[in-house]
mmCIF file of C-alpha atoms in Angstrom:
data_model
loop_
_atom_site.group_PDB
_atom_site.id
_atom_site.type_symbol
_atom_site.label_atom_id
_atom_site.label_comp_id
_atom_site.label_asym_id
_atom_site.label_seq_id
_atom_site.Cartn_x
_atom_site.Cartn_y
_atom_site.Cartn_z
ATOM 1 C CA MET A 1 -19.103 -28.337 8.823
ATOM 2 C CA PRO A 2 -15.526 -28.223 10.176
ATOM 3 C CA THR A 3 -15.030 -27.736 13.885
ATOM 4 C CA ARG A 4 -13.688 -24.434 14.983
ATOM 5 C CA LYS A 5 -10.219 -24.664 16.500
ATOM 6 C CA THR A 6 -10.098 -24.293 20.275
ATOM 7 C CA ALA A 7 -7.368 -24.033 22.882
ATOM 8 C CA ASP A 8 -7.717 -27.774 23.543
ATOM 9 C CA THR A 9 -7.480 -28.937 19.954
ATOM 10 C CA ALA A 10 -4.654 -26.482 19.236
ATOM 11 C CA ARG A 11 -2.267 -28.600 21.284
ATOM 12 C CA GLU A 12 -1.835 -30.888 18.274
ATOM 13 C CA HIS A 13 -0.063 -28.075 16.422
ATOM 14 C CA GLY A 14 3.303 -26.406 16.768
ATOM 15 C CA ASP A 15 3.877 -22.941 18.168
ATOM 16 C CA TRP A 16 2.872 -21.397 14.828
ATOM 17 C CA ALA A 17 -0.798 -21.797 15.863
ATOM 18 C CA VAL A 18 -2.164 -19.192 18.272
ATOM 19 C CA PRO A 19 -5.575 -17.732 19.116
ATOM 20 C CA TYR A 20 -6.562 -14.371 17.664
ATOM 21 C CA GLN A 21 -6.017 -11.937 20.521
ATOM 22 C CA PRO A 22 -7.855 -8.607 20.273
ATOM 23 C CA ALA A 23 -5.895 -5.510 21.232
ATOM 24 C CA ASP A 24 -6.099 -4.619 24.918
ATOM 25 C CA PHE A 25 -7.703 -1.210 25.427
ATOM 26 C CA THR A 26 -8.602 -1.614 29.105
ATOM 27 C CA ASP A 27 -6.528 1.470 29.919
ATOM 28 C CA PHE A 28 -8.228 3.556 27.218
ATOM 29 C CA ASP A 29 -11.056 5.953 28.044
ATOM 30 C CA PRO A 30 -13.276 6.304 24.970
ATOM 31 C CA MET A 31 -15.026 9.239 26.630
ATOM 32 C CA ALA A 32 -11.753 11.163 26.381
ATOM 33 C CA PHE A 33 -11.869 10.830 22.612
ATOM 34 C CA SER A 34 -13.716 13.180 20.312
ATOM 35 C CA TRP A 35 -13.968 13.037 16.539
ATOM 36 C CA THR A 36 -13.921 16.829 16.341
ATOM 37 C CA ALA A 37 -12.104 18.149 19.435
ATOM 38 C CA LYS A 38 -9.025 20.291 18.859
ATOM 39 C CA ALA A 39 -7.635 19.970 22.402
ATOM 40 C CA PRO A 40 -4.972 17.311 23.157
ATOM 41 C CA GLN A 41 -6.638 13.910 23.373
ATOM 42 C CA PRO A 42 -6.179 10.300 22.270
ATOM 43 C CA THR A 43 -6.001 10.375 18.484
ATOM 44 C CA LEU A 44 -7.195 8.034 15.785
ATOM 45 C CA ALA A 45 -3.554 7.424 14.906
ATOM 46 C CA ASP A 46 -2.955 6.166 18.471
ATOM 47 C CA VAL A 47 -5.943 3.824 18.235
ATOM 48 C CA ALA A 48 -4.985 2.588 14.771
ATOM 49 C CA HIS A 49 -1.376 1.943 15.731
ATOM 50 C CA ARG A 50 -2.330 0.003 18.872
ATOM 51 C CA LEU A 51 -4.778 -2.115 16.885
ATOM 52 C CA VAL A 52 -2.240 -2.932 14.186
ATOM 53 C CA GLU A 53 0.520 -3.573 16.724
ATOM 54 C CA ALA A 54 -1.628 -6.172 18.507
ATOM 55 C CA GLU A 55 -3.647 -7.587 15.603
ATOM 56 C CA GLY A 56 -1.556 -7.113 12.481
ATOM 57 C CA PRO A 57 -1.655 -8.141 9.766
ATOM 58 C CA ILE A 58 -5.135 -6.647 9.935
ATOM 59 C CA HIS A 59 -7.439 -5.918 7.012
ATOM 60 C CA ARG A 60 -8.673 -2.361 6.525
ATOM 61 C CA GLN A 61 -12.298 -3.388 7.132
ATOM 62 C CA VAL A 62 -11.357 -5.177 10.369
ATOM 63 C CA LEU A 63 -9.447 -2.054 11.423
ATOM 64 C CA HIS A 64 -12.621 -0.020 10.847
ATOM 65 C CA LEU A 65 -14.684 -2.509 12.848
ATOM 66 C CA HIS A 66 -12.311 -2.728 15.803
ATOM 67 C CA ALA A 67 -11.663 1.018 15.899
ATOM 68 C CA GLY A 68 -15.419 1.529 16.097
ATOM 69 C CA GLU A 69 -15.693 -0.986 18.936
ATOM 70 C CA VAL A 70 -12.868 0.711 20.870
ATOM 71 C CA LEU A 71 -14.548 4.107 20.422
ATOM 72 C CA PHE A 72 -18.018 2.768 21.339
ATOM 73 C CA GLU A 73 -19.297 3.201 17.779
ATOM 74 C CA PRO A 74 -19.812 -0.327 16.437
ATOM 75 C CA ARG A 75 -21.000 0.995 13.067
ATOM 76 C CA LEU A 76 -18.778 3.764 11.796
ATOM 77 C CA SER A 77 -20.211 6.062 9.165
ATOM 78 C CA ALA A 78 -18.493 6.269 5.796
ATOM 79 C CA GLY A 79 -17.027 9.627 6.812
ATOM 80 C CA ARG A 80 -15.535 8.241 10.008
ATOM 81 C CA LYS A 81 -14.137 5.234 8.185
ATOM 82 C CA ARG A 82 -12.359 7.717 5.922
ATOM 83 C CA LEU A 83 -10.901 9.385 9.024
ATOM 84 C CA VAL A 84 -9.580 6.014 10.240
ATOM 85 C CA ASP A 85 -8.108 5.429 6.772
ATOM 86 C CA SER A 86 -6.481 8.843 6.873
ATOM 87 C CA ALA A 87 -4.960 8.112 10.301
ATOM 88 C CA ALA A 88 -3.594 4.783 9.054
ATOM 89 C CA ALA A 89 -2.241 6.440 5.909
ATOM 90 C CA SER A 90 -0.390 9.015 8.018
ATOM 91 C CA LEU A 91 1.207 6.189 10.023
ATOM 92 C CA VAL A 92 2.282 4.502 6.793
ATOM 93 C CA GLU A 93 3.721 7.791 5.548
ATOM 94 C CA ASP A 94 5.646 8.179 8.812
ATOM 95 C CA GLY A 95 7.045 4.656 8.480
ATOM 96 C CA ARG A 96 5.271 3.384 11.600
ATOM 97 C CA LEU A 97 3.031 1.015 9.621
ATOM 98 C CA VAL A 98 3.170 -0.730 6.273
ATOM 99 C CA GLU A 99 0.231 -1.480 3.984
ATOM 100 C CA VAL A 100 0.092 -4.323 1.487
ATOM 101 C CA ARG A 101 -3.142 -4.866 -0.446
ATOM 102 C CA ASP A 102 -5.409 -3.423 2.276
ATOM 103 C CA PHE A 103 -3.595 -5.184 5.135
ATOM 104 C CA PHE A 104 -1.733 -3.153 7.751
ATOM 105 C CA ASP A 105 1.166 -4.368 9.868
ATOM 106 C CA LEU A 106 4.283 -3.133 11.621
ATOM 107 C CA PRO A 107 7.324 -2.616 9.392
ATOM 108 C CA ASP A 108 9.715 -5.568 9.054
ATOM 109 C CA ARG A 109 7.497 -7.938 11.048
ATOM 110 C CA PRO A 110 7.334 -11.313 9.295
ATOM 111 C CA CYS A 111 4.136 -13.336 9.606
ATOM 112 C CA MET A 112 5.249 -16.183 11.885
ATOM 113 C CA LYS A 113 1.865 -17.171 13.361
ATOM 114 C CA ALA A 114 -1.563 -18.213 12.145
ATOM 115 C CA ARG A 115 -4.523 -17.347 14.380
ATOM 116 C CA TRP A 116 -7.733 -19.262 14.957
ATOM 117 C CA PRO A 117 -10.878 -17.537 16.326
ATOM 118 C CA LEU A 118 -11.454 -17.833 20.048
ATOM 119 C CA PRO A 119 -14.975 -18.925 21.073
ATOM 120 C CA GLY A 120 -17.271 -15.909 21.076
ATOM 121 C CA LEU A 121 -15.227 -13.950 18.559
ATOM 122 C CA THR A 122 -16.398 -13.450 15.003
ATOM 123 C CA ARG A 123 -14.558 -15.563 12.465
ATOM 124 C CA ARG A 124 -12.657 -13.502 9.936
ATOM 125 C CA PRO A 125 -13.786 -14.272 6.392
ATOM 126 C CA VAL A 126 -11.040 -15.592 4.136
ATOM 127 C CA GLU A 127 -10.693 -12.180 2.467
ATOM 128 C CA HIS A 128 -9.781 -10.660 5.848
ATOM 129 C CA VAL A 129 -6.927 -13.065 6.586
ATOM 130 C CA ALA A 130 -3.658 -11.962 5.016
ATOM 131 C CA PRO A 131 -2.234 -14.329 2.381
ATOM 132 C CA GLY A 132 0.932 -14.636 4.485
ATOM 133 C CA GLU A 133 -1.085 -15.828 7.470
ATOM 134 C CA ARG A 134 -3.012 -18.341 5.360
ATOM 135 C CA GLU A 135 0.267 -19.635 3.942
ATOM 136 C CA ARG A 136 1.707 -19.888 7.454
ATOM 137 C CA ALA A 137 -1.233 -22.070 8.488
ATOM 138 C CA LEU A 138 -0.843 -24.328 5.469
ATOM 139 C CA LEU A 139 2.893 -24.667 5.988
ATOM 140 C CA GLY A 140 2.393 -25.320 9.696
ATOM 141 C CA LEU A 141 -0.198 -28.017 9.094
ATOM 142 C CA VAL A 142 2.038 -29.761 6.580
ATOM 143 C CA THR A 143 5.045 -29.490 8.908
ATOM 144 C CA ASP A 144 3.048 -30.993 11.764
ATOM 145 C CA ARG A 145 2.231 -34.006 9.565
ATOM 146 C CA PRO A 146 5.078 -34.404 7.058
ATOM 147 C CA ARG A 147 4.048 -36.565 4.090
ATOM 148 C CA GLY A 148 0.731 -37.129 5.829
ATOM 149 C CA LEU A 149 -1.351 -34.600 3.906
ATOM 150 C CA GLY A 150 -2.206 -34.195 0.260
ATOM 151 C CA ALA A 151 -3.040 -30.826 -1.251
ATOM 152 C CA GLU A 152 -6.816 -31.140 -0.831
ATOM 153 C CA GLN A 153 -6.456 -32.393 2.751
ATOM 154 C CA ALA A 154 -4.169 -29.492 3.631
ATOM 155 C CA VAL A 155 -6.709 -27.027 2.236
ATOM 156 C CA ALA A 156 -9.560 -28.670 4.193
ATOM 157 C CA GLU A 157 -7.561 -28.629 7.434
ATOM 158 C CA ALA A 158 -6.549 -24.991 6.965
ATOM 159 C CA ALA A 159 -10.188 -24.059 6.356
ATOM 160 C CA ALA A 160 -11.196 -25.836 9.578
ATOM 161 C CA PHE A 161 -8.348 -24.129 11.460
ATOM 162 C CA PHE A 162 -9.709 -20.694 10.568
ATOM 163 C CA GLY A 163 -13.300 -21.791 11.210
ATOM 164 C CA TRP A 164 -14.421 -21.849 7.582
ATOM 165 C CA SER A 165 -16.308 -24.464 5.632
ATOM 166 C CA SER A 166 -14.168 -25.848 2.840
ATOM 167 C CA ARG A 167 -17.325 -26.503 0.830
ATOM 168 C CA THR A 168 -18.724 -22.980 0.691
ATOM 169 C CA GLY A 169 -17.569 -19.532 -0.257
ATOM 170 C CA SER A 170 -14.144 -18.787 -1.663
ATOM 171 C CA ALA A 171 -12.064 -20.308 1.159
ATOM 172 C CA SER A 172 -11.016 -23.448 -0.731
ATOM 173 C CA GLY A 173 -10.042 -21.599 -3.878
ATOM 174 C CA ARG A 174 -7.961 -19.023 -2.043
ATOM 175 C CA LEU A 175 -6.264 -21.602 0.133
ATOM 176 C CA MET A 176 -5.436 -23.744 -2.872
ATOM 177 C CA SER A 177 -3.902 -20.686 -4.563
ATOM 178 C CA ASP A 178 -1.856 -20.102 -1.400
ATOM 179 C CA LEU A 179 -0.716 -23.730 -1.513
ATOM 180 C CA TYR A 180 0.343 -23.377 -5.150
ATOM 181 C CA ARG A 181 2.424 -20.329 -4.202
ATOM 182 C CA LEU A 182 4.168 -22.332 -1.488
ATOM 183 C CA ARG A 183 4.859 -25.105 -3.989
ATOM 184 C CA ASP A 184 6.074 -22.734 -6.698
ATOM 185 C CA SER A 185 8.356 -20.881 -4.265
ATOM 186 C CA GLY A 186 9.947 -24.195 -3.266
ATOM 187 C CA GLU A 187 8.713 -24.078 0.333
ATOM 188 C CA LEU A 188 6.624 -27.236 -0.126
ATOM 189 C CA ILE A 189 7.695 -30.474 -1.770
ATOM 190 C CA GLY A 190 6.014 -33.850 -2.268
ATOM 191 C CA TRP A 191 3.260 -32.382 -4.468
ATOM 192 C CA PRO A 192 0.445 -33.261 -4.599
ATOM 193 C CA ASP A 193 -0.098 -36.279 -2.328
ATOM 194 C CA LYS A 194 2.685 -36.320 0.308
ATOM 195 C CA LEU A 195 3.377 -32.721 1.198
ATOM 196 C CA GLU A 196 6.232 -31.678 3.424
ATOM 197 C CA SER A 197 8.133 -28.532 4.196
ATOM 198 C CA ALA A 198 11.302 -28.145 2.155
ATOM 199 C CA GLY A 199 12.965 -26.611 5.210
ATOM 200 C CA GLY A 200 11.577 -29.102 7.681
ATOM 201 C CA SER A 201 9.895 -26.386 9.801
#
């Protein structure tokens, strides 16, 4: 089983590798929020925007989970998940968020970092990590070791970076598809045994 990336082992990587930092809601009073109140109060749109701003690209299901944690409801009902979805949709309509295949992010924010799980935080399954973030990890790993990784090694190292086993689940298949996209777009050369970044970074 691959070792989960930690702050110590992350030093071997460039500045593309960062820990997953949950949104900071220490100034937020969940008791001031009501699902039904009509009076002025913190809104679901506020919560959703702060979560996406700090944690984007964030999958819809992770948005549900973290919104529930912020509002002291770890398990949102289906109806309340729909309310979170509606709040996120209104932000997309207003141009404050973008949505691509169930991932939310800020508009015009390129994915420049890949995030490993801090100890004590739940690992995101591969389906909950945006393809752009997975590709950033693969490209970063190859850049850190130019011509030192083959395709299968890069996939195994990316799986370990995110805390997944490369031998179980769909992690390997998805990461290999990500690697093919990087190759086909011309971002990676030296296929398949001596990978390196075409741009050198």
